[in-house]
Amino acid sequence: MKELDFILLYKINRKSKSIYEAKKKINLFWETLAETLQEDEQVNFRYLGKFLVKRNKPRRYSSPYSQQIGYTTGTCIVKFKVGESLRKNLNEVKNDE
């Protein structure tokens, strides 16, 4: 599903007046989620799952040409862990088809 398809589906389900308004609401959700993750590192949605911030350690590397050893910077990755209810509902829908 592409972004435009998702926005159109959101517009239809929420009965928004325009695509612009639907896109604005979706962007507001993602901005709020990003701000909250920066503060708390975890956001739980009841029955759906949770967004987590995983921190990766810096890694050591060496250049094959100069034989220098360096370190990468640690990175942060946002992950979504599916909740039990959502997993059951998705499996039921898949089995019904």
PDB file of C-alpha atoms in Angstrom:
ATOM      1  CA  MET A   1       0.000   0.000   0.000  1.00  0.00           C
ATOM      2  CA  LYS A   2       1.406   3.363  -1.003  1.00  0.00           C
ATOM      3  CA  GLU A   3       1.089   6.552   1.008  1.00  0.00           C
ATOM      4  CA  LEU A   4      -1.611   7.989  -1.247  1.00  0.00           C
ATOM      5  CA  ASP A   5      -3.678   4.795  -0.992  1.00  0.00           C
ATOM      6  CA  PHE A   6      -3.454   4.952   2.792  1.00  0.00           C
ATOM      7  CA  ILE A   7      -4.459   8.625   2.842  1.00  0.00           C
ATOM      8  CA  LEU A   8      -7.469   7.934   0.603  1.00  0.00           C
ATOM      9  CA  LEU A   9      -8.537   5.026   2.812  1.00  0.00           C
ATOM     10  CA  TYR A  10      -8.179   7.214   5.914  1.00  0.00           C
ATOM     11  CA  LYS A  11     -10.189   9.982   4.227  1.00  0.00           C
ATOM     12  CA  ILE A  12     -13.035   7.594   3.394  1.00  0.00           C
ATOM     13  CA  ASN A  13     -13.148   5.920   6.817  1.00  0.00           C
ATOM     14  CA  ARG A  14     -12.933   9.184   8.802  1.00  0.00           C
ATOM     15  CA  LYS A  15     -15.178  11.101   6.367  1.00  0.00           C
ATOM     16  CA  SER A  16     -12.647  13.909   5.981  1.00  0.00           C
ATOM     17  CA  LYS A  17     -13.407  16.771   3.629  1.00  0.00           C
ATOM     18  CA  SER A  18     -10.196  16.612   1.621  1.00  0.00           C
ATOM     19  CA  ILE A  19      -7.046  14.599   1.067  1.00  0.00           C
ATOM     20  CA  TYR A  20      -5.008  17.524   2.403  1.00  0.00           C
ATOM     21  CA  GLU A  21      -6.886  17.434   5.714  1.00  0.00           C
ATOM     22  CA  ALA A  22      -6.431  13.650   6.026  1.00  0.00           C
ATOM     23  CA  LYS A  23      -2.701  13.910   5.276  1.00  0.00           C
ATOM     24  CA  LYS A  24      -2.355  16.699   7.840  1.00  0.00           C
ATOM     25  CA  LYS A  25      -3.941  14.536  10.554  1.00  0.00           C
ATOM     26  CA  ILE A  26      -1.743  11.539   9.695  1.00  0.00           C
ATOM     27  CA  ASN A  27       1.413  13.691   9.798  1.00  0.00           C
ATOM     28  CA  LEU A  28       0.333  15.134  13.141  1.00  0.00           C
ATOM     29  CA  PHE A  29       0.025  11.607  14.551  1.00  0.00           C
ATOM     30  CA  TRP A  30       3.538  10.644  13.364  1.00  0.00           C
ATOM     31  CA  GLU A  31       5.075  13.877  14.682  1.00  0.00           C
ATOM     32  CA  THR A  32       3.458  13.357  18.081  1.00  0.00           C
ATOM     33  CA  LEU A  33       4.632   9.748  18.154  1.00  0.00           C
ATOM     34  CA  ALA A  34       8.215  10.807  17.308  1.00  0.00           C
ATOM     35  CA  GLU A  35       8.237  13.432  20.082  1.00  0.00           C
ATOM     36  CA  THR A  36       6.922  10.945  22.619  1.00  0.00           C
ATOM     37  CA  LEU A  37       9.472   8.313  21.609  1.00  0.00           C
ATOM     38  CA  GLN A  38      12.285  10.829  22.089  1.00  0.00           C
ATOM     39  CA  GLU A  39      11.127  11.417  25.666  1.00  0.00           C
ATOM     40  CA  ASP A  40       9.948   7.977  26.832  1.00  0.00           C
ATOM     41  CA  GLU A  41      11.504   5.465  24.367  1.00  0.00           C
ATOM     42  CA  GLN A  42       8.301   3.380  24.391  1.00  0.00           C
ATOM     43  CA  VAL A  43       4.673   4.002  23.403  1.00  0.00           C
ATOM     44  CA  ASN A  44       2.013   1.373  24.115  1.00  0.00           C
ATOM     45  CA  PHE A  45      -1.244   1.133  22.185  1.00  0.00           C
ATOM     46  CA  ARG A  46      -3.665  -1.088  24.022  1.00  0.00           C
ATOM     47  CA  TYR A  47      -4.601  -4.225  22.053  1.00  0.00           C
ATOM     48  CA  LEU A  48      -2.462  -3.134  19.074  1.00  0.00           C
ATOM     49  CA  GLY A  49       1.163  -3.221  20.134  1.00  0.00           C
ATOM     50  CA  LYS A  50       3.987  -0.916  21.087  1.00  0.00           C
ATOM     51  CA  PHE A  51       6.604   1.248  19.450  1.00  0.00           C
ATOM     52  CA  LEU A  52      10.093   0.862  20.909  1.00  0.00           C
ATOM     53  CA  VAL A  53      13.364   2.709  20.421  1.00  0.00           C
ATOM     54  CA  LYS A  54      16.241   0.254  20.120  1.00  0.00           C
ATOM     55  CA  ARG A  55      19.741   1.618  20.567  1.00  0.00           C
ATOM     56  CA  ASN A  56      22.525  -0.089  18.642  1.00  0.00           C
ATOM     57  CA  LYS A  57      26.048  -0.034  20.032  1.00  0.00           C
ATOM     58  CA  PRO A  58      28.894   1.542  18.077  1.00  0.00           C
ATOM     59  CA  ARG A  59      30.753  -1.019  15.985  1.00  0.00           C
ATOM     60  CA  ARG A  60      34.425  -1.359  15.270  1.00  0.00           C
ATOM     61  CA  TYR A  61      35.626  -1.446  11.681  1.00  0.00           C
ATOM     62  CA  SER A  62      38.977  -1.442   9.901  1.00  0.00           C
ATOM     63  CA  SER A  63      39.873  -0.062   6.500  1.00  0.00           C
ATOM     64  CA  PRO A  64      41.449  -2.730   4.258  1.00  0.00           C
ATOM     65  CA  TYR A  65      43.689  -0.187   2.555  1.00  0.00           C
ATOM     66  CA  SER A  66      45.107   1.857   5.422  1.00  0.00           C
ATOM     67  CA  GLN A  67      44.602  -0.695   8.218  1.00  0.00           C
ATOM     68  CA  GLN A  68      43.097   2.024  10.419  1.00  0.00           C
ATOM     69  CA  ILE A  69      40.602   1.016  13.072  1.00  0.00           C
ATOM     70  CA  GLY A  70      37.567   3.224  13.578  1.00  0.00           C
ATOM     71  CA  TYR A  71      34.194   3.159  15.259  1.00  0.00           C
ATOM     72  CA  THR A  72      30.755   3.886  13.868  1.00  0.00           C
ATOM     73  CA  THR A  73      28.315   6.010  15.796  1.00  0.00           C
ATOM     74  CA  GLY A  74      25.564   4.261  17.737  1.00  0.00           C
ATOM     75  CA  THR A  75      22.185   4.403  16.026  1.00  0.00           C
ATOM     76  CA  CYS A  76      18.589   4.386  17.202  1.00  0.00           C
ATOM     77  CA  ILE A  77      15.934   2.313  15.422  1.00  0.00           C
ATOM     78  CA  VAL A  78      12.178   2.522  15.932  1.00  0.00           C
ATOM     79  CA  LYS A  79      10.532  -0.910  16.069  1.00  0.00           C
ATOM     80  CA  PHE A  80       6.902  -1.959  16.333  1.00  0.00           C
ATOM     81  CA  LYS A  81       6.046  -5.036  18.349  1.00  0.00           C
ATOM     82  CA  VAL A  82       2.609  -6.458  17.485  1.00  0.00           C
ATOM     83  CA  GLY A  83       0.193  -6.997  20.372  1.00  0.00           C
ATOM     84  CA  GLU A  84      -1.563 -10.269  21.087  1.00  0.00           C
ATOM     85  CA  SER A  85      -5.068  -9.089  20.073  1.00  0.00           C
ATOM     86  CA  LEU A  86      -3.924  -7.628  16.770  1.00  0.00           C
ATOM     87  CA  ARG A  87      -1.979 -10.788  15.962  1.00  0.00           C
ATOM     88  CA  LYS A  88      -5.038 -12.969  16.635  1.00  0.00           C
ATOM     89  CA  ASN A  89      -7.320 -10.740  14.535  1.00  0.00           C
ATOM     90  CA  LEU A  90      -4.900 -10.721  11.604  1.00  0.00           C
ATOM     91  CA  ASN A  91      -4.491 -14.496  11.740  1.00  0.00           C
ATOM     92  CA  GLU A  92      -8.281 -14.994  11.810  1.00  0.00           C
ATOM     93  CA  VAL A  93      -8.743 -12.769   8.761  1.00  0.00           C
ATOM     94  CA  LYS A  94      -5.968 -14.604   6.931  1.00  0.00           C
ATOM     95  CA  ASN A  95      -7.463 -18.020   7.768  1.00  0.00           C
ATOM     96  CA  ASP A  96     -10.957 -16.935   6.655  1.00  0.00           C
ATOM     97  CA  GLU A  97      -9.712 -16.097   3.161  1.00  0.00           C
TER      98      GLU A  97
END
